[in-house]
Tab-separated table of N, CA and C in Angstrom:
chain	number	residue	atom	x	y	z
A	1	MET	N	-35.250	-18.846	-20.654
A	1	MET	CA	-34.560	-17.683	-20.134
A	1	MET	C	-34.237	-17.863	-18.652
A	2	ILE	N	-35.186	-18.394	-17.872
A	2	ILE	CA	-34.944	-18.576	-16.442
A	2	ILE	C	-33.837	-19.602	-16.218
A	3	GLN	N	-33.758	-20.640	-17.059
A	3	GLN	CA	-32.718	-21.652	-16.906
A	3	GLN	C	-31.323	-21.054	-17.059
A	4	ASN	N	-31.206	-20.005	-17.862
A	4	ASN	CA	-29.912	-19.374	-18.094
A	4	ASN	C	-29.658	-18.203	-17.146
A	5	ALA	N	-30.572	-17.957	-16.247
A	5	ALA	CA	-30.431	-16.845	-15.314
A	5	ALA	C	-29.211	-17.071	-14.429
A	6	PRO	N	-28.523	-16.002	-14.029
A	6	PRO	CA	-27.315	-16.164	-13.207
A	6	PRO	C	-27.608	-16.682	-11.793
A	7	PHE	N	-28.826	-16.486	-11.311
A	7	PHE	CA	-29.199	-16.942	-9.976
A	7	PHE	C	-30.267	-18.022	-10.115
A	8	ARG	N	-29.823	-19.285	-10.164
A	8	ARG	CA	-30.750	-20.409	-10.318
A	8	ARG	C	-30.913	-21.112	-8.985
A	9	LYS	N	-32.123	-21.530	-8.700
A	9	LYS	CA	-32.424	-22.206	-7.444
A	9	LYS	C	-31.520	-23.422	-7.251
A	10	LYS	N	-31.288	-24.170	-8.324
A	10	LYS	CA	-30.471	-25.389	-8.207
A	10	LYS	C	-29.017	-25.075	-7.846
A	11	ASP	N	-28.582	-23.828	-8.074
A	11	ASP	CA	-27.209	-23.420	-7.755
A	11	ASP	C	-27.097	-22.754	-6.376
A	12	PHE	N	-28.209	-22.679	-5.647
A	12	PHE	CA	-28.220	-22.025	-4.333
A	12	PHE	C	-27.257	-22.738	-3.399
A	13	VAL	N	-26.434	-21.954	-2.701
A	13	VAL	CA	-25.485	-22.501	-1.730
A	13	VAL	C	-25.934	-22.135	-0.319
A	14	SER	N	-26.131	-20.844	-0.066
A	14	SER	CA	-26.543	-20.424	1.273
A	14	SER	C	-27.055	-18.989	1.257
A	15	MET	N	-27.641	-18.614	2.389
A	15	MET	CA	-28.166	-17.271	2.569
A	15	MET	C	-27.768	-16.795	3.957
A	16	GLU	N	-27.319	-15.558	4.034
A	16	GLU	CA	-27.012	-14.949	5.328
A	16	GLU	C	-27.846	-13.676	5.443
A	17	TYR	N	-28.376	-13.467	6.625
A	17	TYR	CA	-29.243	-12.318	6.876
A	17	TYR	C	-28.830	-11.746	8.215
A	18	LYS	N	-28.493	-10.467	8.224
A	18	LYS	CA	-28.094	-9.786	9.459
A	18	LYS	C	-28.898	-8.503	9.578
A	19	TRP	N	-29.199	-8.123	10.810
A	19	TRP	CA	-29.900	-6.869	11.007
A	19	TRP	C	-29.608	-6.326	12.392
A	20	GLY	N	-29.734	-5.008	12.507
A	20	GLY	CA	-29.482	-4.356	13.780
A	20	GLY	C	-29.351	-2.861	13.593
A	21	ILE	N	-28.884	-2.210	14.649
A	21	ILE	CA	-28.716	-0.761	14.648
A	21	ILE	C	-27.229	-0.467	14.849
A	22	LYS	N	-26.783	0.633	14.288
A	22	LYS	CA	-25.376	1.042	14.304
A	22	LYS	C	-24.548	0.053	13.506
A	23	ASP	N	-23.293	-0.098	13.847
A	23	ASP	CA	-22.434	-1.013	13.100
A	23	ASP	C	-22.539	-2.451	13.597
A	24	THR	N	-23.164	-2.636	14.750
A	24	THR	CA	-23.275	-3.963	15.318
A	24	THR	C	-24.570	-4.605	14.842
A	25	LEU	N	-24.434	-5.616	14.022
A	25	LEU	CA	-25.604	-6.353	13.554
A	25	LEU	C	-25.712	-7.618	14.408
A	26	GLU	N	-26.240	-7.433	15.628
A	26	GLU	CA	-26.266	-8.516	16.607
A	26	GLU	C	-27.257	-9.621	16.266
A	27	ASN	N	-28.181	-9.345	15.363
A	27	ASN	CA	-29.145	-10.343	14.926
A	27	ASN	C	-28.644	-10.944	13.614
A	28	HIS	N	-28.620	-12.283	13.525
A	28	HIS	CA	-28.149	-12.868	12.277
A	28	HIS	C	-28.640	-14.296	12.098
A	29	TYR	N	-28.664	-14.696	10.826
A	29	TYR	CA	-29.007	-16.066	10.465
A	29	TYR	C	-28.096	-16.496	9.323
A	30	ASN	N	-27.620	-17.736	9.387
A	30	ASN	CA	-26.788	-18.306	8.330
A	30	ASN	C	-27.394	-19.658	7.960
A	31	SER	N	-27.889	-19.788	6.726
A	31	SER	CA	-28.563	-21.026	6.327
A	31	SER	C	-27.601	-22.209	6.217
A	32	ALA	N	-26.317	-21.964	5.980
A	32	ALA	CA	-25.343	-23.049	5.852
A	32	ALA	C	-25.086	-23.722	7.201
A	33	THR	N	-24.999	-22.931	8.252
A	33	THR	CA	-24.696	-23.472	9.584
A	33	THR	C	-25.942	-23.644	10.445
A	34	GLY	N	-27.030	-22.969	10.064
A	34	GLY	CA	-28.255	-23.015	10.860
A	34	GLY	C	-28.211	-22.091	12.061
A	35	GLU	N	-27.130	-21.338	12.212
A	35	GLU	CA	-26.998	-20.442	13.361
A	35	GLU	C	-27.971	-19.278	13.239
A	36	TYR	N	-28.761	-19.106	14.292
A	36	TYR	CA	-29.785	-18.058	14.331
A	36	TYR	C	-29.676	-17.378	15.684
A	37	GLN	N	-29.397	-16.095	15.664
A	37	GLN	CA	-29.262	-15.323	16.901
A	37	GLN	C	-30.014	-14.022	16.749
A	38	TYR	N	-30.775	-13.668	17.781
A	38	TYR	CA	-31.498	-12.403	17.751
A	38	TYR	C	-31.786	-11.926	19.169
A	39	LEU	N	-32.032	-10.633	19.283
A	39	LEU	CA	-32.442	-10.049	20.554
A	39	LEU	C	-33.963	-10.101	20.615
A	40	ASN	N	-34.500	-10.618	21.712
A	40	ASN	CA	-35.953	-10.638	21.837
A	40	ASN	C	-36.429	-9.312	22.431
A	41	GLY	N	-37.720	-9.205	22.719
A	41	GLY	CA	-38.299	-7.964	23.235
A	41	GLY	C	-37.715	-7.514	24.564
A	42	ALA	N	-37.157	-8.451	25.338
A	42	ALA	CA	-36.561	-8.119	26.636
A	42	ALA	C	-35.053	-7.892	26.515
A	43	ASP	N	-34.563	-7.710	25.304
A	43	ASP	CA	-33.135	-7.514	25.022
A	43	ASP	C	-32.265	-8.682	25.478
A	44	SER	N	-32.851	-9.877	25.485
A	44	SER	CA	-32.081	-11.082	25.766
A	44	SER	C	-31.639	-11.692	24.449
A	45	VAL	N	-30.413	-12.193	24.417
A	45	VAL	CA	-29.905	-12.824	23.207
A	45	VAL	C	-30.432	-14.256	23.148
A	46	ILE	N	-31.097	-14.581	22.056
A	46	ILE	CA	-31.621	-15.928	21.824
A	46	ILE	C	-30.756	-16.570	20.751
A	47	LYS	N	-30.224	-17.747	21.048
A	47	LYS	CA	-29.401	-18.474	20.074
A	47	LYS	C	-30.060	-19.815	19.810
A	48	LYS	N	-30.222	-20.122	18.511
A	48	LYS	CA	-30.849	-21.374	18.109
A	48	LYS	C	-30.141	-21.909	16.884
A	49	LYS	N	-30.422	-23.148	16.581
A	49	LYS	CA	-29.992	-23.746	15.312
A	49	LYS	C	-31.260	-24.153	14.588
A	50	ILE	N	-31.502	-23.519	13.448
A	50	ILE	CA	-32.642	-23.896	12.620
A	50	ILE	C	-32.175	-23.997	11.173
A	51	PHE	N	-32.731	-24.952	10.488
A	51	PHE	CA	-32.357	-25.147	9.089
A	51	PHE	C	-33.576	-24.953	8.203
A	52	LEU	N	-33.334	-24.399	7.039
A	52	LEU	CA	-34.394	-24.185	6.069
A	52	LEU	C	-34.619	-25.467	5.278
A	53	LYS	N	-35.875	-25.707	4.929
A	53	LYS	CA	-36.212	-26.823	4.057
A	53	LYS	C	-36.027	-26.378	2.608
A	54	SER	N	-36.001	-27.337	1.722
A	54	SER	CA	-35.901	-27.043	0.297
A	54	SER	C	-37.049	-26.143	-0.154
A	55	ASP	N	-38.243	-26.365	0.403
A	55	ASP	CA	-39.402	-25.528	0.069
A	55	ASP	C	-39.192	-24.076	0.499
A	56	ASP	N	-38.553	-23.876	1.649
A	56	ASP	CA	-38.266	-22.522	2.135
A	56	ASP	C	-37.340	-21.795	1.160
A	57	ILE	N	-36.321	-22.505	0.719
A	57	ILE	CA	-35.346	-21.919	-0.212
A	57	ILE	C	-36.019	-21.612	-1.546
A	58	LEU	N	-36.845	-22.548	-2.020
A	58	LEU	CA	-37.572	-22.338	-3.271
A	58	LEU	C	-38.477	-21.114	-3.165
A	59	TYR	N	-39.159	-20.976	-2.030
A	59	TYR	CA	-40.054	-19.829	-1.813
A	59	TYR	C	-39.264	-18.517	-1.826
A	60	MET	N	-38.177	-18.456	-1.070
A	60	MET	CA	-37.383	-17.227	-1.015
A	60	MET	C	-36.771	-16.906	-2.374
A	61	HIS	N	-36.263	-17.924	-3.047
A	61	HIS	CA	-35.668	-17.713	-4.363
A	61	HIS	C	-36.720	-17.194	-5.349
A	62	GLY	N	-37.905	-17.798	-5.318
A	62	GLY	CA	-38.989	-17.355	-6.204
A	62	GLY	C	-39.403	-15.921	-5.922
A	63	LYS	N	-39.507	-15.570	-4.654
A	63	LYS	CA	-39.870	-14.199	-4.276
A	63	LYS	C	-38.760	-13.218	-4.671
A	64	ALA	N	-37.515	-13.629	-4.510
A	64	ALA	CA	-36.395	-12.766	-4.910
A	64	ALA	C	-36.476	-12.471	-6.409
A	65	ASN	N	-36.818	-13.492	-7.200
A	65	ASN	CA	-36.996	-13.291	-8.645
A	65	ASN	C	-38.157	-12.344	-8.918
A	66	GLU	N	-39.273	-12.592	-8.238
A	66	GLU	CA	-40.489	-11.790	-8.434
A	66	GLU	C	-40.259	-10.326	-8.049
A	67	ILE	N	-39.599	-10.108	-6.938
A	67	ILE	CA	-39.356	-8.761	-6.417
A	67	ILE	C	-38.243	-8.057	-7.190
A	68	GLY	N	-37.345	-8.826	-7.774
A	68	GLY	CA	-36.251	-8.242	-8.541
A	68	GLY	C	-34.983	-8.024	-7.735
A	69	LEU	N	-34.775	-8.838	-6.708
A	69	LEU	CA	-33.592	-8.698	-5.851
A	69	LEU	C	-32.298	-8.649	-6.661
A	70	TRP	N	-32.228	-9.429	-7.711
A	70	TRP	CA	-30.990	-9.533	-8.488
A	70	TRP	C	-30.628	-8.212	-9.156
A	71	ASN	N	-31.623	-7.313	-9.301
A	71	ASN	CA	-31.381	-6.015	-9.933
A	71	ASN	C	-31.188	-4.887	-8.910
A	72	PHE	N	-31.280	-5.197	-7.628
A	72	PHE	CA	-31.095	-4.181	-6.595
A	72	PHE	C	-29.660	-3.664	-6.644
A	73	PRO	N	-29.469	-2.389	-6.290
A	73	PRO	CA	-28.085	-1.912	-6.103
A	73	PRO	C	-27.496	-2.589	-4.868
A	74	ASP	N	-26.184	-2.557	-4.744
A	74	ASP	CA	-25.527	-3.202	-3.597
A	74	ASP	C	-25.876	-2.525	-2.280
A	75	THR	N	-26.174	-1.239	-2.333
A	75	THR	CA	-26.531	-0.486	-1.130
A	75	THR	C	-27.766	0.347	-1.415
A	76	ILE	N	-28.740	0.235	-0.518
A	76	ILE	CA	-29.960	1.033	-0.620
A	76	ILE	C	-29.917	2.009	0.540
A	77	GLY	N	-29.619	3.251	0.236
A	77	GLY	CA	-29.383	4.258	1.257
A	77	GLY	C	-27.896	4.454	1.427
A	78	LYS	N	-27.524	5.169	2.466
A	78	LYS	CA	-26.103	5.372	2.717
A	78	LYS	C	-25.875	5.526	4.212
A	79	LYS	N	-24.685	5.185	4.614
A	79	LYS	CA	-24.312	5.285	6.012
A	79	LYS	C	-24.180	6.761	6.371
A	80	SER	N	-24.856	7.156	7.436
A	80	SER	CA	-24.805	8.543	7.893
A	80	SER	C	-25.056	8.553	9.397
A	81	GLU	N	-24.959	9.734	9.996
A	81	GLU	CA	-25.269	9.850	11.431
A	81	GLU	C	-26.698	9.392	11.701
A	82	LYS	N	-27.611	9.816	10.828
A	82	LYS	CA	-29.020	9.440	10.998
A	82	LYS	C	-29.199	7.931	10.834
A	83	SER	N	-28.521	7.333	9.865
A	83	SER	CA	-28.693	5.898	9.615
A	83	SER	C	-28.147	5.048	10.757
A	84	MET	N	-27.308	5.619	11.598
A	84	MET	CA	-26.765	4.872	12.738
A	84	MET	C	-27.792	4.709	13.855
A	85	ARG	N	-28.935	5.371	13.724
A	85	ARG	CA	-29.987	5.268	14.741
A	85	ARG	C	-31.201	4.488	14.245
A	86	VAL	N	-31.128	3.969	13.030
A	86	VAL	CA	-32.250	3.209	12.459
A	86	VAL	C	-31.747	1.830	12.043
A	87	PRO	N	-32.664	0.880	11.885
A	87	PRO	CA	-32.238	-0.476	11.515
A	87	PRO	C	-31.508	-0.532	10.178
A	88	ARG	N	-30.584	-1.471	10.116
A	88	ARG	CA	-29.868	-1.763	8.876
A	88	ARG	C	-30.005	-3.257	8.622
A	89	TYR	N	-30.177	-3.622	7.373
A	89	TYR	CA	-30.371	-5.019	6.993
A	89	TYR	C	-29.309	-5.400	5.972
A	90	ASP	N	-28.744	-6.562	6.142
A	90	ASP	CA	-27.673	-7.036	5.286
A	90	ASP	C	-28.094	-8.409	4.747
A	91	LEU	N	-28.326	-8.494	3.439
A	91	LEU	CA	-28.764	-9.730	2.794
A	91	LEU	C	-27.637	-10.266	1.919
A	92	LEU	N	-27.362	-11.548	2.021
A	92	LEU	CA	-26.337	-12.163	1.194
A	92	LEU	C	-26.843	-13.512	0.699
A	93	PHE	N	-27.013	-13.623	-0.606
A	93	PHE	CA	-27.432	-14.870	-1.231
A	93	PHE	C	-26.242	-15.408	-2.012
A	94	LYS	N	-25.798	-16.617	-1.671
A	94	LYS	CA	-24.648	-17.230	-2.337
A	94	LYS	C	-25.123	-18.351	-3.261
A	95	TYR	N	-24.645	-18.298	-4.484
A	95	TYR	CA	-24.917	-19.337	-5.470
A	95	TYR	C	-23.566	-19.885	-5.927
A	96	LYS	N	-23.569	-20.979	-6.656
A	96	LYS	CA	-22.306	-21.613	-7.061
A	96	LYS	C	-21.360	-20.642	-7.750
A	97	GLU	N	-21.889	-19.832	-8.658
A	97	GLU	CA	-21.014	-18.968	-9.442
A	97	GLU	C	-21.198	-17.478	-9.186
A	98	LYS	N	-22.227	-17.116	-8.446
A	98	LYS	CA	-22.509	-15.696	-8.220
A	98	LYS	C	-22.951	-15.478	-6.785
A	99	THR	N	-22.867	-14.239	-6.366
A	99	THR	CA	-23.327	-13.846	-5.036
A	99	THR	C	-24.062	-12.521	-5.180
A	100	LYS	N	-25.147	-12.370	-4.420
A	100	LYS	CA	-25.855	-11.089	-4.394
A	100	LYS	C	-25.854	-10.596	-2.955
A	101	HIS	N	-25.249	-9.434	-2.750
A	101	HIS	CA	-25.142	-8.833	-1.423
A	101	HIS	C	-25.794	-7.459	-1.464
A	102	VAL	N	-26.762	-7.235	-0.595
A	102	VAL	CA	-27.469	-5.954	-0.544
A	102	VAL	C	-27.519	-5.470	0.899
A	103	ILE	N	-27.186	-4.207	1.108
A	103	ILE	CA	-27.311	-3.569	2.422
A	103	ILE	C	-28.429	-2.541	2.301
A	104	ILE	N	-29.361	-2.604	3.255
A	104	ILE	CA	-30.517	-1.704	3.242
A	104	ILE	C	-30.488	-0.863	4.514
A	105	TYR	N	-30.453	0.443	4.350
A	105	TYR	CA	-30.520	1.354	5.495
A	105	TYR	C	-31.979	1.743	5.695
A	106	GLY	N	-32.441	1.672	6.956
A	106	GLY	CA	-33.839	1.911	7.290
A	106	GLY	C	-34.340	3.312	7.011
A	107	ASP	N	-33.447	4.260	6.845
A	107	ASP	CA	-33.890	5.638	6.610
A	107	ASP	C	-33.771	6.030	5.139
A	108	PHE	N	-33.712	5.043	4.258
A	108	PHE	CA	-33.589	5.308	2.820
A	108	PHE	C	-34.731	6.196	2.361
A	109	ASP	N	-34.411	7.285	1.685
A	109	ASP	CA	-35.457	8.200	1.235
A	109	ASP	C	-35.404	8.427	-0.271
A	110	GLY	N	-34.890	7.430	-0.986
A	110	GLY	CA	-34.819	7.519	-2.446
A	110	GLY	C	-36.076	6.977	-3.093
A	111	ASN	N	-35.902	6.260	-4.176
A	111	ASN	CA	-37.000	5.706	-4.951
A	111	ASN	C	-37.924	4.855	-4.076
A	112	PRO	N	-39.199	5.265	-3.905
A	112	PRO	CA	-40.112	4.519	-3.035
A	112	PRO	C	-40.382	3.097	-3.532
A	113	LYS	N	-40.330	2.877	-4.844
A	113	LYS	CA	-40.556	1.528	-5.374
A	113	LYS	C	-39.411	0.598	-4.975
A	114	LEU	N	-38.195	1.105	-4.994
A	114	LEU	CA	-37.045	0.313	-4.582
A	114	LEU	C	-37.130	-0.001	-3.094
A	115	LEU	N	-37.486	0.988	-2.292
A	115	LEU	CA	-37.630	0.780	-0.851
A	115	LEU	C	-38.721	-0.250	-0.577
A	116	ASP	N	-39.845	-0.152	-1.266
A	116	ASP	CA	-40.951	-1.099	-1.083
A	116	ASP	C	-40.500	-2.517	-1.438
A	117	ALA	N	-39.784	-2.668	-2.532
A	117	ALA	CA	-39.294	-3.981	-2.946
A	117	ALA	C	-38.317	-4.541	-1.911
A	118	ALA	N	-37.443	-3.696	-1.391
A	118	ALA	CA	-36.471	-4.127	-0.376
A	118	ALA	C	-37.187	-4.555	0.902
A	119	VAL	N	-38.205	-3.806	1.307
A	119	VAL	CA	-38.984	-4.152	2.503
A	119	VAL	C	-39.715	-5.476	2.278
A	120	GLN	N	-40.261	-5.669	1.090
A	120	GLN	CA	-40.937	-6.938	0.777
A	120	GLN	C	-39.965	-8.110	0.904
A	121	MET	N	-38.765	-7.971	0.379
A	121	MET	CA	-37.781	-9.054	0.446
A	121	MET	C	-37.390	-9.337	1.886
A	122	ARG	N	-37.214	-8.288	2.665
A	122	ARG	CA	-36.880	-8.467	4.085
A	122	ARG	C	-37.999	-9.205	4.804
A	123	LYS	N	-39.251	-8.861	4.502
A	123	LYS	CA	-40.402	-9.528	5.127
A	123	LYS	C	-40.492	-10.996	4.728
A	124	VAL	N	-40.175	-11.298	3.475
A	124	VAL	CA	-40.167	-12.691	3.018
A	124	VAL	C	-39.168	-13.493	3.842
A	125	ILE	N	-37.977	-12.938	4.036
A	125	ILE	CA	-36.948	-13.632	4.821
A	125	ILE	C	-37.399	-13.771	6.270
A	126	ASP	N	-37.923	-12.691	6.851
A	126	ASP	CA	-38.408	-12.738	8.237
A	126	ASP	C	-39.475	-13.815	8.415
A	127	GLN	N	-40.450	-13.863	7.509
A	127	GLN	CA	-41.535	-14.844	7.601
A	127	GLN	C	-41.002	-16.270	7.455
A	128	THR	N	-40.075	-16.462	6.538
A	128	THR	CA	-39.502	-17.788	6.318
A	128	THR	C	-38.751	-18.259	7.562
A	129	LEU	N	-37.988	-17.363	8.171
A	129	LEU	CA	-37.263	-17.725	9.393
A	129	LEU	C	-38.221	-18.011	10.550
A	130	LEU	N	-39.279	-17.223	10.655
A	130	LEU	CA	-40.273	-17.445	11.707
A	130	LEU	C	-40.918	-18.814	11.555
A	131	GLN	N	-41.276	-19.175	10.339
A	131	GLN	CA	-41.881	-20.498	10.099
A	131	GLN	C	-40.899	-21.612	10.412
A	132	ALA	N	-39.646	-21.452	10.003
A	132	ALA	CA	-38.618	-22.466	10.291
A	132	ALA	C	-38.392	-22.592	11.797
A	133	GLU	N	-38.437	-21.468	12.493
A	133	GLU	CA	-38.257	-21.479	13.951
A	133	GLU	C	-39.418	-22.212	14.615
A	134	LYS	N	-40.633	-21.960	14.161
A	134	LYS	CA	-41.812	-22.647	14.716
A	134	LYS	C	-41.715	-24.153	14.474
A	135	ARG	N	-41.274	-24.546	13.286
A	135	ARG	CA	-41.121	-25.971	12.972
A	135	ARG	C	-40.101	-26.624	13.889
A	136	SER	N	-39.012	-25.914	14.146
A	136	SER	CA	-37.932	-26.498	14.957
A	136	SER	C	-38.329	-26.634	16.423
A	137	ALA	N	-39.344	-25.893	16.849
A	137	ALA	CA	-39.786	-25.943	18.248
A	137	ALA	C	-40.672	-27.169	18.515
A	138	LYS	N	-41.147	-27.791	17.466
A	138	LYS	CA	-42.061	-28.939	17.644
A	138	LYS	C	-41.322	-30.174	18.049
């Protein structure tokens, strides 16, 4: 069944992750180009090039399967005046034949299980990027 799944690890092309407040998602990572940009605690823009290892991709793909990312709605929450003051996360997983794009608004107040799953997926990506960044600093 997993071999016939629409999102197979062997078909992975790239992953893009953006986050920020309002419409400007000034923080972003693109696994295809290695471009990684984020604001640090002092509001300075940090730009780096980091690439994910095959193990990183396998880990994220496995967690996405476990968490159920492929079944998430395209948008978790909705754009509103309130949502413009809280973080927004934009996840894009590209595979050879399919793409999964999910936007998560930080003030989502719907199904708590869906919100928990979305937060878990965001944390998996954050941790993976942090580890890749630490590796690239060596």
